[in-house]
C-alpha cells in the first residue's frame, strides 16, 4: 500500500466540505484560523493510511509519485493463497499430400481448477480482498492446408474454440461498502460484509483464414492474408450480499440476465463478427537486404468485466480494432557476421479496451488510442566465441476518452462526483518512451569443457502501469541486469549454470492499482536473486 501524497496538493471535493460542515463541525466555524477547505483537508487527507483518504486530483486519481520505503514488506491482515491444477491434451497430425501440399490438424482439450485468495491492499484493514474459485474447460480444433509452387506459397484453414467458465468470486472491503449503503445497511455496523459473485461464461469462436505469398520477381514479393472470425459469448451473472457474523443474506441483488431482459438490453451477450487482414510488400535489395511495408488489421472481441457492484451499463465492453502500419528493413553485413533490423510503426486503435475504475468499480471501457514508434536491433557475432545483441525502442502513445471513477460512493456513506469524467492525452500502460536492451555472451573451450559468461539487461524510461496514469501507477526510469556463468561438457549432455537476476538489486514495480481516494497498491518485482541450475540430457 503506497504512501499518501501531500494533502496541500489535493482536490477537496465539495461533498467532503459539506460533510465536514454539517456532521463534524455541526455548522460551527472551523477551529483556529483554518478555512473550511483547509480543515476538511486535515480531516480527510491526514498522513494515516488507516484513518484517512488518499489525496487525489480532480479526476479521482492518487497524486503520490514514488516508491514505498519498504517495497518488500507488507502488513496484510491475512495471507494470500493459490492452488491451481491444469491438464492439457494435444494431438497433432501432419499429412503430406503429394509433393506440394500438406495438411495439419491440431486438437486440444484443456481444463483448469483454481482457488485463489488475496489481500489486495497490504495493510491490516479490508480495503480490498478477493477470493476466486473457478472451473474452466476449453476445446479447440485447427485445420491447415498449405502448398507451394515456384513463385507462390499459400495456406488456408479453419479454427474452432469453445470455452466454459464457472466461477464464484467473493469480494470484501471498500467496493462492498457502496453495495451495503444501497441496500440500506451502515457498513460500519457490519463485521466483514462481502459480495458473492456467481457466474457462468460460455464462449465460442470460429474462424476461417487464408494467406498467399506471390513472388512477382526474384526481388519483389506480395503477401496477402485474410481471416473472418465469429465471436459468441453469453454470461449468467448473479451477485448476493452477505455478512455472516450478523446473519445478513440478501440474495440476487443483481441478476444480469433478468436485468437485461427487463431493460430490453443485450448486455448479457456478445455477438460479434469481423475480419482481420494483412497486406505486405517485400523488396529485396541485393542478397543481403530486405525492405518491407505492411498493413495489419487486428481484432479483439468484446467481453465482460464482472465485479462486486457492477451494473448493466458497464459490465460489457465492445470489441477493439487495431490498424497497424509498419515500414522496415532487415540487412546482413560483415560477411554475414552482423545483422541489423529496423522498423517504424504507427498503431491506431478503435475502441481500445482500457482498464478503468469507473464508479469505484474495476471494469473495462472503450477508448481510442495511438502509438507511434521506431525500433532498431543489432546482432553481431564477430567470432564463434562472441555473441552481441543491442536493441533500442522509441514510442509515443496517447489514449483519449479514458473513464475516471466519475461518481464514487465513499465508505463513509455519501457519493463524490469528480469534476473530470474522461481523460485525454494519457499514455498506454507499460509503454516507456525509450528503452534499451542488450546481451553480451562469450564462450570458450578448455579442459574438455565449454565455459560461457553472459551479461544481459534492459533499461526503461518513465512509464505508467495503468492507463489512468495516476501518480501511484508511475514507475520511474530503471534498469535491470542479469548475469550467468555456464559450464557444459563438449558433448553438451551435462550443463551447470550459476546465475544472478537483478544484479544491481533494483527496486521497481511490476504491477500497480490506483484505487483513487482509497489509495494505490503496488506489487514489486523480485529483488536480487541468485541460484544454481543443473541439467543432464540423456
Short mmCIF file of C-alpha atoms in Angstrom, two decimals:
data_model
loop_
_atom_site.label_atom_id
_atom_site.label_comp_id
_atom_site.label_asym_id
_atom_site.label_seq_id
_atom_site.Cartn_x
_atom_site.Cartn_y
_atom_site.Cartn_z
CA UNK A 1 0.00 0.00 0.00
CA UNK A 2 1.77 3.11 -1.23
CA UNK A 3 2.27 6.20 0.94
CA UNK A 4 -0.06 9.17 0.64
CA UNK A 5 0.85 12.33 -1.27
CA UNK A 6 0.88 15.89 0.03
CA UNK A 7 -2.63 16.90 1.14
CA UNK A 8 -1.85 20.51 0.18
CA UNK A 9 -1.87 19.42 -3.48
CA UNK A 10 -5.15 17.51 -3.26
CA UNK A 11 -8.50 18.34 -4.79
CA UNK A 12 -11.03 18.87 -1.96
CA UNK A 13 -14.46 17.69 -3.14
CA UNK A 14 -17.35 19.97 -2.09
CA UNK A 15 -19.12 16.84 -0.78
CA UNK A 16 -16.29 16.43 1.76
CA UNK A 17 -16.62 20.07 2.78
CA UNK A 18 -20.38 19.74 3.17
CA UNK A 19 -19.99 16.64 5.34
CA UNK A 20 -17.36 18.38 7.47
CA UNK A 21 -19.55 21.44 7.97
CA UNK A 22 -22.81 19.60 8.69
CA UNK A 23 -21.65 16.49 10.56
CA UNK A 24 -18.21 17.12 12.07
CA UNK A 25 -18.49 20.84 12.84
CA UNK A 26 -22.30 20.78 13.19
CA UNK A 27 -22.46 24.16 11.50
CA UNK A 28 -19.83 25.79 13.68
CA UNK A 29 -16.78 27.57 12.19
CA UNK A 30 -13.52 25.62 11.88
CA UNK A 31 -11.04 25.91 14.77
CA UNK A 32 -8.26 28.50 14.71
CA UNK A 33 -7.73 30.44 11.51
CA UNK A 34 -8.43 27.47 9.21
CA UNK A 35 -10.85 27.82 6.34
CA UNK A 36 -13.47 25.15 5.82
CA UNK A 37 -11.44 23.81 2.89
CA UNK A 38 -8.24 23.62 4.95
CA UNK A 39 -9.98 21.94 7.88
CA UNK A 40 -11.67 19.45 5.53
CA UNK A 41 -8.28 18.57 4.02
CA UNK A 42 -6.85 18.00 7.50
CA UNK A 43 -9.77 15.71 8.40
CA UNK A 44 -9.98 13.63 5.24
CA UNK A 45 -6.37 13.71 3.96
CA UNK A 46 -4.20 13.09 7.01
CA UNK A 47 -0.98 11.02 6.67
CA UNK A 48 -2.52 7.94 8.32
CA UNK A 49 -3.38 5.25 5.79
CA UNK A 50 -5.69 3.55 8.29
CA UNK A 51 -7.78 6.60 9.21
CA UNK A 52 -7.88 8.89 6.16
CA UNK A 53 -8.33 9.01 2.40
CA UNK A 54 -5.56 9.39 -0.15
CA UNK A 55 -5.05 12.86 -1.66
CA UNK A 56 -6.29 12.85 -5.26
CA UNK A 57 -6.69 15.16 -8.24
CA UNK A 58 -9.92 16.29 -9.91
CA UNK A 59 -10.17 13.00 -11.80
CA UNK A 60 -10.05 10.99 -8.56
CA UNK A 61 -6.51 9.70 -9.19
CA UNK A 62 -3.87 9.42 -6.48
CA UNK A 63 -1.23 12.15 -6.68
CA UNK A 64 1.63 10.37 -4.88
CA UNK A 65 4.53 9.56 -7.20
CA UNK A 66 7.35 7.38 -5.95
CA UNK A 67 8.20 4.12 -4.23
CA UNK A 68 7.27 2.57 -0.95
CA UNK A 69 10.01 2.89 1.70
CA UNK A 70 9.71 -0.88 2.34
CA UNK A 71 8.90 -2.35 -1.09
CA UNK A 72 9.31 -5.98 0.03
CA UNK A 73 7.28 -5.71 3.25
CA UNK A 74 3.54 -5.72 3.73
CA UNK A 75 1.20 -5.56 6.69
CA UNK A 76 -1.74 -7.58 5.41
CA UNK A 77 -4.36 -8.81 7.83
CA UNK A 78 -4.42 -12.23 6.21
CA UNK A 79 -2.24 -14.33 3.95
CA UNK A 80 -2.98 -14.97 0.31
CA UNK A 81 -3.07 -18.48 -1.12
CA UNK A 82 -3.36 -20.10 -4.55
CA UNK A 83 -3.98 -23.70 -5.57
CA UNK A 84 -4.21 -24.32 -9.31
CA UNK A 85 -4.31 -27.54 -11.30
CA UNK A 86 -4.24 -27.71 -15.09
CA UNK A 87 -4.48 -30.57 -17.56
CA UNK A 88 -3.85 -30.15 -21.27
CA UNK A 89 -4.01 -32.78 -24.01
CA UNK A 90 -2.91 -32.06 -27.57
CA UNK A 91 -2.94 -34.22 -30.69
CA UNK A 92 -1.14 -33.06 -33.83
CA UNK A 93 -1.40 -34.82 -37.17
CA UNK A 94 0.75 -33.97 -40.23
CA UNK A 95 -0.17 -35.45 -43.61
CA UNK A 96 1.84 -34.94 -46.79
CA UNK A 97 -0.37 -34.75 -49.90
CA UNK A 98 1.77 -35.38 -52.92
CA UNK A 99 4.93 -33.34 -53.31
CA UNK A 100 3.46 -29.85 -52.95
CA UNK A 101 0.76 -29.88 -50.25
CA UNK A 102 0.43 -30.75 -46.58
CA UNK A 103 -2.46 -30.96 -44.10
CA UNK A 104 -2.05 -30.22 -40.39
CA UNK A 105 -4.63 -30.97 -37.69
CA UNK A 106 -4.20 -29.71 -34.10
CA UNK A 107 -6.72 -30.78 -31.45
CA UNK A 108 -6.56 -29.63 -27.83
CA UNK A 109 -8.55 -30.18 -24.65
CA UNK A 110 -7.66 -28.11 -21.59
CA UNK A 111 -9.11 -27.83 -18.10
CA UNK A 112 -8.22 -25.74 -15.07
CA UNK A 113 -9.34 -25.74 -11.43
CA UNK A 114 -8.32 -22.76 -9.34
CA UNK A 115 -8.67 -21.49 -5.80
CA UNK A 116 -7.18 -18.06 -5.22
CA UNK A 117 -7.46 -15.63 -2.31
CA UNK A 118 -5.59 -12.38 -1.89
CA UNK A 119 -5.36 -9.35 0.36
CA UNK A 120 -5.14 -6.70 -2.33
CA UNK A 121 -4.09 -3.76 -0.14
CA UNK A 122 -1.19 -4.84 2.08
CA UNK A 123 -2.42 -3.18 5.29
CA UNK A 124 -4.45 -4.58 8.22
CA UNK A 125 -7.81 -3.16 7.12
CA UNK A 126 -10.05 -4.64 4.41
CA UNK A 127 -9.54 -2.05 1.67
CA UNK A 128 -9.96 -4.74 -0.96
CA UNK A 129 -9.87 -8.55 -0.68
CA UNK A 130 -10.66 -11.15 -3.34
CA UNK A 131 -11.32 -14.88 -3.35
CA UNK A 132 -11.93 -16.79 -6.58
CA UNK A 133 -12.99 -20.40 -7.09
CA UNK A 134 -13.09 -21.27 -10.79
CA UNK A 135 -13.51 -24.26 -13.09
CA UNK A 136 -12.53 -23.71 -16.72
CA UNK A 137 -12.67 -26.06 -19.72
CA UNK A 138 -11.62 -25.47 -23.31
CA UNK A 139 -11.71 -27.39 -26.58
CA UNK A 140 -10.07 -26.23 -29.81
CA UNK A 141 -9.59 -27.65 -33.29
CA UNK A 142 -7.49 -26.21 -36.10
CA UNK A 143 -7.05 -27.46 -39.66
CA UNK A 144 -4.46 -26.02 -42.07
CA UNK A 145 -3.86 -26.94 -45.70
CA UNK A 146 -0.75 -25.46 -47.30
CA UNK A 147 1.10 -25.74 -50.56
CA UNK A 148 3.67 -24.10 -52.78
CA UNK A 149 4.93 -23.73 -56.31
CA UNK A 150 7.91 -21.95 -57.78
CA UNK A 151 6.57 -18.43 -57.18
CA UNK A 152 3.56 -18.95 -54.92
CA UNK A 153 3.10 -20.19 -51.35
CA UNK A 154 -0.30 -20.44 -49.69
CA UNK A 155 -2.18 -21.66 -46.63
CA UNK A 156 -5.90 -21.93 -45.87
CA UNK A 157 -7.60 -23.20 -42.77
CA UNK A 158 -10.26 -23.09 -40.14
CA UNK A 159 -10.32 -22.80 -36.35
CA UNK A 160 -12.90 -23.58 -33.68
CA UNK A 161 -12.70 -22.74 -29.97
CA UNK A 162 -15.21 -23.50 -27.20
CA UNK A 163 -14.69 -22.32 -23.60
CA UNK A 164 -16.76 -22.54 -20.43
CA UNK A 165 -16.03 -20.85 -17.10
CA UNK A 166 -17.90 -21.46 -13.87
CA UNK A 167 -16.73 -19.25 -11.01
CA UNK A 168 -17.57 -17.82 -7.63
CA UNK A 169 -15.86 -14.59 -6.59
CA UNK A 170 -16.05 -13.20 -3.06
CA UNK A 171 -15.17 -9.52 -2.60
CA UNK A 172 -14.68 -7.78 0.73
CA UNK A 173 -13.65 -4.24 1.55
CA UNK A 174 -14.32 -0.83 0.02
CA UNK A 175 -16.22 -2.00 -3.10
CA UNK A 176 -18.72 -3.69 -0.76
CA UNK A 177 -19.42 -0.53 1.25
CA UNK A 178 -21.32 1.06 -1.61
CA UNK A 179 -23.43 -2.05 -2.04
CA UNK A 180 -24.22 -2.07 1.70
CA UNK A 181 -25.36 1.57 1.62
CA UNK A 182 -27.55 0.95 -1.45
CA UNK A 183 -29.23 -1.91 0.46
CA UNK A 184 -29.87 0.30 3.49
CA UNK A 185 -27.09 -1.01 5.76
CA UNK A 186 -24.49 1.01 7.64
CA UNK A 187 -21.12 -0.55 6.62
CA UNK A 188 -19.55 0.49 9.94
CA UNK A 189 -22.07 -1.70 11.80
CA UNK A 190 -21.25 -4.86 9.81
CA UNK A 191 -18.27 -7.01 10.81
CA UNK A 192 -16.96 -8.29 7.49
CA UNK A 193 -19.58 -7.97 4.72
CA UNK A 194 -19.00 -9.48 1.29
CA UNK A 195 -20.45 -9.56 -2.19
CA UNK A 196 -20.59 -13.06 -3.69
CA UNK A 197 -20.48 -13.16 -7.49
CA UNK A 198 -21.67 -16.37 -9.12
CA UNK A 199 -21.24 -16.52 -12.89
CA UNK A 200 -21.03 -18.82 -15.87
CA UNK A 201 -19.45 -17.65 -19.12
CA UNK A 202 -19.96 -19.65 -22.32
CA UNK A 203 -17.77 -18.55 -25.19
CA UNK A 204 -17.23 -19.92 -28.67
CA UNK A 205 -15.27 -18.70 -31.66
CA UNK A 206 -14.89 -20.00 -35.18
CA UNK A 207 -12.82 -18.54 -37.97
CA UNK A 208 -11.60 -19.26 -41.48
CA UNK A 209 -8.37 -17.87 -42.86
CA UNK A 210 -6.01 -17.86 -45.77
CA UNK A 211 -2.73 -16.29 -46.81
CA UNK A 212 -0.75 -16.21 -50.03
CA UNK A 213 2.76 -15.06 -50.97
CA UNK A 214 3.43 -14.17 -54.61
CA UNK A 215 6.98 -13.66 -55.96
CA UNK A 216 6.37 -11.22 -58.82
CA UNK A 217 10.11 -11.14 -59.46
CA UNK A 218 13.15 -12.55 -57.71
CA UNK A 219 13.23 -9.38 -55.59
CA UNK A 220 9.57 -8.44 -55.11
CA UNK A 221 7.01 -10.40 -53.02
CA UNK A 222 3.41 -9.56 -52.18
CA UNK A 223 1.83 -11.08 -49.06
CA UNK A 224 -1.94 -11.03 -48.61
CA UNK A 225 -3.80 -12.62 -45.67
CA UNK A 226 -7.43 -12.58 -44.56
CA UNK A 227 -9.30 -14.02 -41.60
CA UNK A 228 -13.01 -14.00 -40.82
CA UNK A 229 -13.87 -14.53 -37.16
CA UNK A 230 -17.17 -15.07 -35.33
CA UNK A 231 -17.37 -14.50 -31.55
CA UNK A 232 -20.31 -15.61 -29.42
CA UNK A 233 -20.40 -15.19 -25.65
CA UNK A 234 -23.17 -15.49 -23.08
CA UNK A 235 -22.91 -14.72 -19.38
CA UNK A 236 -25.12 -15.66 -16.44
CA UNK A 237 -24.11 -13.42 -13.55
CA UNK A 238 -25.75 -13.09 -10.14
CA UNK A 239 -24.48 -11.21 -7.08
CA UNK A 240 -25.57 -11.61 -3.46
CA UNK A 241 -24.73 -9.65 -0.31
CA UNK A 242 -23.76 -11.45 2.91
CA UNK A 243 -22.49 -10.52 6.36
CA UNK A 244 -22.22 -13.89 8.18
CA UNK A 245 -21.48 -12.51 11.65
CA UNK A 246 -24.74 -10.52 11.63
CA UNK A 247 -26.72 -13.24 9.81
CA UNK A 248 -27.37 -10.91 6.84
CA UNK A 249 -28.10 -12.58 3.49
CA UNK A 250 -29.52 -10.61 0.57
CA UNK A 251 -29.69 -12.92 -2.48
CA UNK A 252 -29.84 -11.87 -6.12
CA UNK A 253 -29.13 -8.17 -5.63
CA UNK A 254 -28.10 -8.10 -9.28
CA UNK A 255 -29.11 -10.67 -11.89
CA UNK A 256 -27.58 -9.84 -15.27
CA UNK A 257 -29.93 -11.99 -17.34
CA UNK A 258 -33.06 -10.64 -15.60
CA UNK A 259 -31.82 -7.04 -15.74
CA UNK A 260 -31.04 -7.33 -19.45
CA UNK A 261 -34.45 -8.85 -20.20
CA UNK A 262 -36.26 -6.14 -18.22
CA UNK A 263 -34.36 -3.36 -19.98
CA UNK A 264 -34.59 -4.94 -23.44
CA UNK A 265 -30.76 -4.97 -23.47
CA UNK A 266 -28.32 -7.47 -24.94
CA UNK A 267 -25.52 -6.67 -22.48
CA UNK A 268 -25.52 -10.27 -21.26
CA UNK A 269 -24.39 -11.44 -24.71
CA UNK A 270 -21.65 -10.81 -27.25
CA UNK A 271 -22.44 -11.50 -30.90
CA UNK A 272 -19.51 -10.21 -32.91
CA UNK A 273 -18.06 -10.97 -36.31
CA UNK A 274 -15.32 -9.13 -38.14
CA UNK A 275 -12.29 -9.56 -40.35
CA UNK A 276 -8.57 -9.36 -39.76
CA UNK A 277 -6.11 -8.93 -42.58
CA UNK A 278 -2.53 -8.47 -43.65
CA UNK A 279 -1.05 -6.73 -46.68
CA UNK A 280 2.73 -6.60 -47.08
CA UNK A 281 5.19 -5.86 -49.85
CA UNK A 282 8.77 -7.20 -49.57
CA UNK A 283 11.57 -5.78 -51.69
CA UNK A 284 14.99 -7.44 -51.64
CA UNK A 285 17.88 -5.15 -52.45
CA UNK A 286 20.69 -7.46 -53.40
CA UNK A 287 21.35 -10.65 -51.49
CA UNK A 288 21.73 -9.10 -48.03
CA UNK A 289 18.92 -6.56 -47.56
CA UNK A 290 15.16 -6.90 -47.29
CA UNK A 291 12.86 -3.88 -47.04
CA UNK A 292 9.11 -4.08 -46.43
CA UNK A 293 5.98 -2.06 -45.92
CA UNK A 294 2.93 -3.61 -44.25
CA UNK A 295 -0.60 -3.01 -43.01
CA UNK A 296 -2.25 -5.32 -40.48
CA UNK A 297 -5.81 -5.14 -39.19
CA UNK A 298 -6.20 -6.91 -35.86
CA UNK A 299 -9.40 -7.54 -33.90
CA UNK A 300 -10.24 -8.37 -30.30
CA UNK A 301 -13.80 -9.34 -29.41
CA UNK A 302 -15.92 -7.68 -26.75
CA UNK A 303 -16.19 -9.25 -23.31
CA UNK A 304 -17.45 -8.85 -19.76
CA UNK A 305 -15.87 -7.33 -16.64
CA UNK A 306 -17.85 -8.63 -13.65
CA UNK A 307 -17.13 -7.14 -10.23
CA UNK A 308 -18.76 -6.53 -6.84
CA UNK A 309 -21.00 -3.57 -7.67
CA UNK A 310 -21.04 -3.65 -11.45
CA UNK A 311 -24.27 -2.73 -13.24
CA UNK A 312 -25.98 -3.48 -16.54
CA UNK A 313 -24.45 -0.46 -18.26
CA UNK A 314 -20.79 -1.18 -17.53
CA UNK A 315 -20.49 -4.98 -17.31
CA UNK A 316 -19.82 -5.38 -21.03
CA UNK A 317 -17.29 -3.64 -23.25
CA UNK A 318 -17.18 -3.55 -27.04
CA UNK A 319 -14.72 -5.05 -29.48
CA UNK A 320 -11.34 -3.47 -30.27
CA UNK A 321 -9.82 -2.95 -33.72
CA UNK A 322 -6.15 -2.21 -34.37
CA UNK A 323 -4.79 -0.71 -37.60
CA UNK A 324 -1.03 -1.31 -37.65
CA UNK A 325 1.24 0.29 -40.25
CA UNK A 326 4.93 -0.58 -40.45
CA UNK A 327 7.94 0.15 -42.65
CA UNK A 328 11.20 -1.63 -42.01
CA UNK A 329 14.34 -3.35 -43.20
CA UNK A 330 16.47 -6.40 -42.40
CA UNK A 331 20.07 -6.47 -43.57
CA UNK A 332 23.23 -8.56 -43.13
CA UNK A 333 26.78 -7.26 -43.44
CA UNK A 334 30.36 -8.05 -42.36
CA UNK A 335 30.26 -11.27 -44.41
CA UNK A 336 27.09 -12.42 -42.65
CA UNK A 337 28.51 -11.94 -39.13
CA UNK A 338 26.22 -8.99 -38.34
CA UNK A 339 22.52 -8.36 -38.83
CA UNK A 340 20.70 -5.04 -38.46
CA UNK A 341 16.89 -4.81 -38.31
CA UNK A 342 14.90 -1.59 -38.06
CA UNK A 343 11.27 -0.54 -38.27
CA UNK A 344 9.00 2.47 -37.90
CA UNK A 345 5.39 1.78 -36.91
CA UNK A 346 2.08 3.51 -36.29
CA UNK A 347 -0.73 1.81 -34.34
CA UNK A 348 -4.24 3.23 -34.45
CA UNK A 349 -6.74 1.64 -32.03
CA UNK A 350 -10.51 1.93 -32.42
CA UNK A 351 -12.33 1.26 -29.13
CA UNK A 352 -9.18 0.34 -27.24
CA UNK A 353 -10.18 -1.81 -24.24
CA UNK A 354 -8.92 0.22 -21.26
CA UNK A 355 -8.98 -0.95 -17.65
CA UNK A 356 -10.80 1.67 -15.57
CA UNK A 357 -12.18 2.24 -12.08
CA UNK A 358 -15.50 3.68 -13.21
CA UNK A 359 -17.94 4.39 -10.34
CA UNK A 360 -15.34 2.90 -7.99
CA UNK A 361 -15.76 -0.45 -9.76
CA UNK A 362 -12.92 -2.28 -11.54
CA UNK A 363 -14.10 -2.53 -15.13
CA UNK A 364 -13.09 -2.23 -18.77
CA UNK A 365 -14.35 0.57 -21.03
CA UNK A 366 -13.59 1.53 -24.60
CA UNK A 367 -11.39 4.47 -25.57
CA UNK A 368 -9.29 5.47 -28.59
CA UNK A 369 -5.52 5.18 -28.69
CA UNK A 370 -2.50 5.63 -30.92
CA UNK A 371 1.11 4.55 -30.61
CA UNK A 372 3.92 5.64 -32.93
CA UNK A 373 7.47 4.44 -32.60
CA UNK A 374 10.66 3.03 -34.02
CA UNK A 375 12.84 0.03 -33.20
CA UNK A 376 16.34 -0.97 -34.23
CA UNK A 377 18.20 -4.18 -33.35
CA UNK A 378 21.79 -5.22 -33.98
CA UNK A 379 23.03 -8.80 -33.76
CA UNK A 380 26.78 -9.27 -34.14
CA UNK A 381 28.88 -12.43 -33.95
CA UNK A 382 32.44 -11.19 -34.57
CA UNK A 383 33.86 -14.68 -33.86
CA UNK A 384 32.43 -18.03 -32.86
CA UNK A 385 33.28 -17.05 -29.25
CA UNK A 386 31.24 -13.84 -29.06
CA UNK A 387 27.54 -13.00 -29.35
CA UNK A 388 26.47 -9.34 -29.05
CA UNK A 389 22.89 -8.04 -29.25
CA UNK A 390 21.71 -4.45 -28.85
CA UNK A 391 18.20 -3.05 -29.26
CA UNK A 392 16.67 0.42 -28.95
CA UNK A 393 12.97 1.31 -28.91
CA UNK A 394 11.24 4.71 -29.12
CA UNK A 395 7.50 5.09 -28.55
CA UNK A 396 4.98 7.89 -28.18
CA UNK A 397 1.46 6.81 -27.21
CA UNK A 398 -1.80 8.63 -26.50
CA UNK A 399 -5.18 7.44 -25.23
CA UNK A 400 -8.32 9.59 -25.34
CA UNK A 401 -11.64 9.07 -23.61
CA UNK A 402 -10.50 7.00 -20.60
CA UNK A 403 -13.21 6.86 -17.94
CA UNK A 404 -12.38 8.11 -14.44
CA UNK A 405 -14.20 6.97 -11.27
CA UNK A 406 -16.74 9.71 -12.14
CA UNK A 407 -19.24 9.32 -9.30
CA UNK A 408 -17.86 7.26 -6.44
CA UNK A 409 -19.60 6.19 -3.24
CA UNK A 410 -17.24 6.66 -0.29
CA UNK A 411 -17.00 4.17 2.59
CA UNK A 412 -18.41 6.86 4.92
CA UNK A 413 -21.70 6.75 3.08
CA UNK A 414 -22.00 9.65 0.63
CA UNK A 415 -21.09 9.90 -3.07
CA UNK A 416 -18.46 12.14 -4.64
CA UNK A 417 -18.92 13.48 -8.17
CA UNK A 418 -15.45 14.04 -9.65
CA UNK A 419 -15.22 17.07 -11.98
CA UNK A 420 -13.24 15.21 -14.67
CA UNK A 421 -15.20 12.28 -16.14
CA UNK A 422 -12.85 11.38 -19.00
CA UNK A 423 -9.12 11.66 -19.54
CA UNK A 424 -7.40 12.50 -22.80
CA UNK A 425 -3.73 12.58 -23.74
CA UNK A 426 -2.72 9.84 -21.28
CA UNK A 427 -0.17 7.16 -22.17
CA UNK A 428 -0.70 3.49 -22.84
CA UNK A 429 0.25 1.35 -19.83
CA UNK A 430 3.70 -0.28 -19.76
CA UNK A 431 4.83 1.82 -22.73
CA UNK A 432 8.08 3.61 -21.99
CA UNK A 433 9.04 6.38 -24.41
CA UNK A 434 12.58 4.99 -24.56
CA UNK A 435 14.10 1.60 -23.80
CA UNK A 436 17.35 -0.25 -24.48
CA UNK A 437 18.13 -3.95 -24.22
CA UNK A 438 21.44 -5.72 -24.62
CA UNK A 439 23.14 -9.12 -24.39
CA UNK A 440 26.87 -9.94 -24.43
CA UNK A 441 27.99 -13.56 -24.34
CA UNK A 442 31.47 -15.09 -24.51
CA UNK A 443 32.25 -18.80 -24.58
CA UNK A 444 35.49 -20.78 -24.72
CA UNK A 445 36.52 -24.43 -24.90
CA UNK A 446 39.04 -25.57 -22.30
CA UNK A 447 39.86 -28.71 -20.33
CA UNK A 448 37.43 -30.80 -22.35
CA UNK A 449 34.55 -28.45 -21.49
CA UNK A 450 32.86 -25.26 -22.63
CA UNK A 451 32.68 -22.18 -20.41
CA UNK A 452 30.29 -19.32 -21.19
CA UNK A 453 29.69 -15.99 -19.50
CA UNK A 454 26.63 -13.85 -20.32
CA UNK A 455 25.57 -10.38 -19.24
CA UNK A 456 22.18 -9.04 -20.34
CA UNK A 457 19.76 -6.37 -19.30
CA UNK A 458 17.21 -3.71 -20.15
CA UNK A 459 16.65 -0.04 -19.36
CA UNK A 460 13.19 1.58 -19.38
CA UNK A 461 12.34 5.26 -19.30
CA UNK A 462 9.47 6.52 -17.11
CA UNK A 463 6.20 4.66 -17.70
CA UNK A 464 2.75 4.25 -16.19
CA UNK A 465 1.48 0.82 -15.19
CA UNK A 466 -2.21 1.79 -15.67
CA UNK A 467 -3.93 3.69 -18.43
CA UNK A 468 -5.36 6.16 -15.91
CA UNK A 469 -1.78 7.47 -15.43
CA UNK A 470 -2.46 8.07 -11.74
CA UNK A 471 0.54 9.09 -9.63
CA UNK A 472 0.61 5.78 -7.78
CA UNK A 473 1.00 3.87 -11.06
CA UNK A 474 4.08 5.80 -12.21
CA UNK A 475 7.22 3.71 -12.49
CA UNK A 476 10.24 5.95 -12.85
CA UNK A 477 13.14 5.03 -15.13
CA UNK A 478 15.09 1.94 -14.11
CA UNK A 479 17.40 -0.74 -15.42
CA UNK A 480 17.69 -4.45 -14.67
CA UNK A 481 20.81 -6.50 -15.36
CA UNK A 482 21.39 -10.24 -15.17
CA UNK A 483 24.50 -12.42 -15.27
CA UNK A 484 25.05 -16.14 -15.81
CA UNK A 485 28.05 -18.46 -15.99
CA UNK A 486 27.59 -21.85 -17.66
CA UNK A 487 29.81 -24.90 -17.73
CA UNK A 488 28.99 -27.79 -20.06
CA UNK A 489 30.75 -30.83 -21.37
CA UNK A 490 31.69 -30.78 -25.04
CA UNK A 491 29.05 -33.43 -25.67
CA UNK A 492 26.53 -30.95 -24.10
CA UNK A 493 24.86 -33.68 -22.04
CA UNK A 494 25.75 -32.21 -18.65
CA UNK A 495 25.27 -28.49 -18.01
CA UNK A 496 25.62 -26.41 -14.84
CA UNK A 497 24.67 -22.71 -14.69
CA UNK A 498 25.22 -20.19 -11.90
CA UNK A 499 23.03 -17.12 -12.32
CA UNK A 500 22.18 -13.79 -10.75
CA UNK A 501 18.96 -11.94 -11.67
CA UNK A 502 18.51 -8.25 -10.95
CA UNK A 503 22.22 -7.89 -10.39
CA UNK A 504 22.06 -4.32 -9.01
CA UNK A 505 19.12 -5.14 -6.70
CA UNK A 506 16.87 -2.62 -8.45
CA UNK A 507 13.54 -1.88 -6.76
CA UNK A 508 10.75 -1.42 -9.30
CA UNK A 509 7.02 -2.05 -9.57
CA UNK A 510 5.73 -4.95 -11.61
CA UNK A 511 2.07 -4.06 -11.10
CA UNK A 512 0.08 -1.21 -9.61
CA UNK A 513 -3.60 -0.50 -8.92
CA UNK A 514 -4.86 3.05 -8.38
CA UNK A 515 -7.96 2.98 -6.13
CA UNK A 516 -8.38 6.75 -6.01
CA UNK A 517 -9.30 8.09 -2.55
CA UNK A 518 -8.70 4.59 -1.17
CA UNK A 519 -5.03 4.83 -2.15
CA UNK A 520 -2.79 2.93 -4.55
CA UNK A 521 -1.24 -0.51 -4.23
CA UNK A 522 1.89 -1.87 -5.88
CA UNK A 523 3.46 -5.28 -6.31
CA UNK A 524 7.23 -5.07 -6.65
CA UNK A 525 9.33 -7.29 -8.88
CA UNK A 526 11.70 -9.69 -7.10
CA UNK A 527 14.91 -8.25 -5.61
CA UNK A 528 18.34 -9.65 -6.45
CA UNK A 529 18.13 -13.43 -6.72
CA UNK A 530 20.89 -15.94 -7.34
CA UNK A 531 20.95 -19.67 -7.85
CA UNK A 532 22.41 -22.74 -9.44
CA UNK A 533 20.77 -24.82 -12.17
CA UNK A 534 21.99 -28.23 -13.31
CA UNK A 535 20.68 -30.49 -16.05
CA UNK A 536 21.55 -33.72 -17.82
CA UNK A 537 20.32 -34.55 -21.33
CA UNK A 538 20.04 -38.28 -21.95
#
